[in-house]
Amino acid sequence: MSAPQPLKIAEITSLIKEILEGSFPLVTLEGEISNYRPSSTGHLYFTLKDESSAIASVMFKGKARYLPFAPADGMLVRATGSISVYEARGTYQIIIDRMEAAGTGDILRILEERKRSLAAEGLFDQDRKREIPEIPERIAVITSPTGAAVRDILQIVRRRNPAISVVILPAPVQGPEAPPVLVRQLETANRYHMADVIIIGRGGGSLEDLLPFSDEAVVWAVAGSKIPVISAVGHEIDWTLCDFAADLRAPTPSAAAELVCPLRDDLADRVKAAAGALEAGIESKVDRIRLMMASFSRESLEMRFRKIEQPYLLRFDDAKESLLESIGTRIRETRHRVEVLSHIIEGGNPAAILSKGYSIVRDAATGQTIRSAQDTAAGARLHIIPGAGTIRATVEETHS
Amino acid sequence: MKKIGERLERLESLSDAIRDPEVALEDALAIFEEGIKLARSLEKDLDRIEGKIEILKNTPAAPEDKPELDLFSAGSDDD
């Protein structure tokens, strides 16, 4: 029995390559990353391992670019790719096309970490938040044009306020191709100022499905948007990092539309109320002026004039009266004095004395009044004038 | 034409202003005139304006490109 013909290394290697690569054109493995060595050219080299085994792994730059997370040693991943044999070294490896973090625990951990680091950059600060316009005229919606989200949003906008325009900026909303488009559409909306407010979001999905909305570049773009952004991803319970960077987080796309669309009827009511207030305002102004003018009517003017005039009239009356009174007093006093004087004068009238029985005796020759016995002598002729008539007499004798 | 929101805000500030008892009648009349005009035009616009639903068709790169918009139809409305 002759020894078998030895195979050349190249031959056996070629056979192994054929068998291996032919048998495993596409496999999905789950394992932990170890010995992670990203190359300067952008390719990622590492080992995937579990409790007992390990496999060399490579992810080339073209695919690695779309990784939704940064790989690191110890990370549990699910990798899909093909087995390839490297003949020069006689080793085999998996060339990975797609890789995602395996197990939500890991994704959440990554997100929490990213959230912390972005928060540390101040991306989620409250004072960065822009105000959502109360009455937008145009809303930009960055989402899939075929998804449930766009349909819900349009329905609600149409129902609440058909005056509002909507521009849809289409973007894939899951998978590695989503983040760059989301970022670009945010930039486009801002560059051409295409709306007063942006809604970015999608309908519900798995944690992995929502990952583009936690992509770092997307989060930065949301935070950097000059147009206010409402994040509306998934359902009430879902959260993404966009929610924190956005100016407002809506629990669902429908809720975002409700939040941003004022009801047309409400606006009409506000216009009516304001117009009513204007009319009432003018009326009350006119009423006030009318009221003010009422105090200038003829009657009230007269009344007011009377009020001013009254005290003067009173004073005048008082003065007149006191004048009259004092004049009366003076007249009475004067009259009294006249009376007194006339009495006195009357008392001095010789006739009055004569009527009381006195007589005036005059010398008949000289007419001199005889005031003493010495003024005459016996034989002298006298004129005696009593109260009535005259008497002629002759003096018989005198005594001193 | 200013935006509806801005005009509504202006209208509401006018309706506040006219209530101020310090405002003279001439000023109040001017406020009233502007406000009522604004209210009428807003009422008309609110009834009349139909928003457009459009979709961005291209990926414009500034400054030479402009966004290209097309009317968007979401397919059937009742699904």
Short mmCIF file of N, CA, C and O in Angstrom, two decimals, chain A residues 17 25 60 91 152 156 177 187 235 241 254 298 304 313 356 383:
data_model
loop_
_atom_site.label_atom_id
_atom_site.label_comp_id
_atom_site.label_asym_id
_atom_site.label_seq_id
_atom_site.Cartn_x
_atom_site.Cartn_y
_atom_site.Cartn_z
N LYS A 17 -11.73 26.31 1.80
CA LYS A 17 -12.37 27.57 1.45
C LYS A 17 -13.69 27.33 0.72
O LYS A 17 -14.72 27.92 1.05
N PRO A 25 -22.85 30.97 3.27
CA PRO A 25 -22.81 32.25 2.54
C PRO A 25 -23.33 33.41 3.41
O PRO A 25 -22.92 34.53 3.26
N PHE A 60 -15.94 45.89 7.17
CA PHE A 60 -15.23 46.86 6.34
C PHE A 60 -15.89 48.23 6.41
O PHE A 60 -17.08 48.36 6.73
N THR A 91 -6.55 30.93 8.02
CA THR A 91 -7.54 31.24 9.06
C THR A 91 -8.87 31.55 8.39
O THR A 91 -8.92 31.85 7.20
N ASP A 152 -51.45 60.02 9.87
CA ASP A 152 -52.11 60.52 11.08
C ASP A 152 -51.97 62.03 11.18
O ASP A 152 -52.93 62.75 11.51
N ILE A 156 -55.06 64.87 11.05
CA ILE A 156 -55.36 65.76 12.18
C ILE A 156 -55.23 67.22 11.77
O ILE A 156 -56.06 68.06 12.14
N GLU A 177 -29.55 53.67 7.11
CA GLU A 177 -29.62 54.74 6.11
C GLU A 177 -30.46 55.92 6.61
O GLU A 177 -30.45 56.98 6.00
N GLU A 187 -31.57 69.95 7.92
CA GLU A 187 -30.77 71.06 7.40
C GLU A 187 -31.49 71.75 6.25
O GLU A 187 -31.50 72.98 6.15
N HIS A 235 -44.67 55.46 20.36
CA HIS A 235 -45.82 55.58 21.24
C HIS A 235 -45.44 56.33 22.50
O HIS A 235 -44.27 56.62 22.73
N LEU A 241 -33.43 59.93 22.01
CA LEU A 241 -32.64 61.10 22.41
C LEU A 241 -33.14 62.36 21.72
O LEU A 241 -32.97 63.47 22.22
N SER A 254 -49.54 61.76 16.09
CA SER A 254 -50.87 62.39 16.15
C SER A 254 -50.89 63.50 17.19
O SER A 254 -51.41 64.59 16.97
N ARG A 298 -77.28 122.67 29.55
CA ARG A 298 -77.71 124.01 29.95
C ARG A 298 -78.17 124.02 31.41
O ARG A 298 -77.80 124.88 32.19
N ARG A 304 -74.82 124.99 38.18
CA ARG A 304 -73.50 125.25 38.74
C ARG A 304 -73.25 126.74 38.89
O ARG A 304 -72.63 127.19 39.84
N LEU A 313 -74.96 136.43 46.23
CA LEU A 313 -76.28 137.03 46.41
C LEU A 313 -76.59 137.16 47.90
O LEU A 313 -77.11 138.18 48.36
N LYS A 356 -98.55 179.65 82.20
CA LYS A 356 -98.63 179.01 83.50
C LYS A 356 -98.94 180.03 84.58
O LYS A 356 -99.07 179.66 85.76
N HIS A 383 -95.80 198.10 80.96
CA HIS A 383 -96.57 197.17 80.10
C HIS A 383 -96.48 195.78 80.70
O HIS A 383 -95.41 195.25 80.83
#
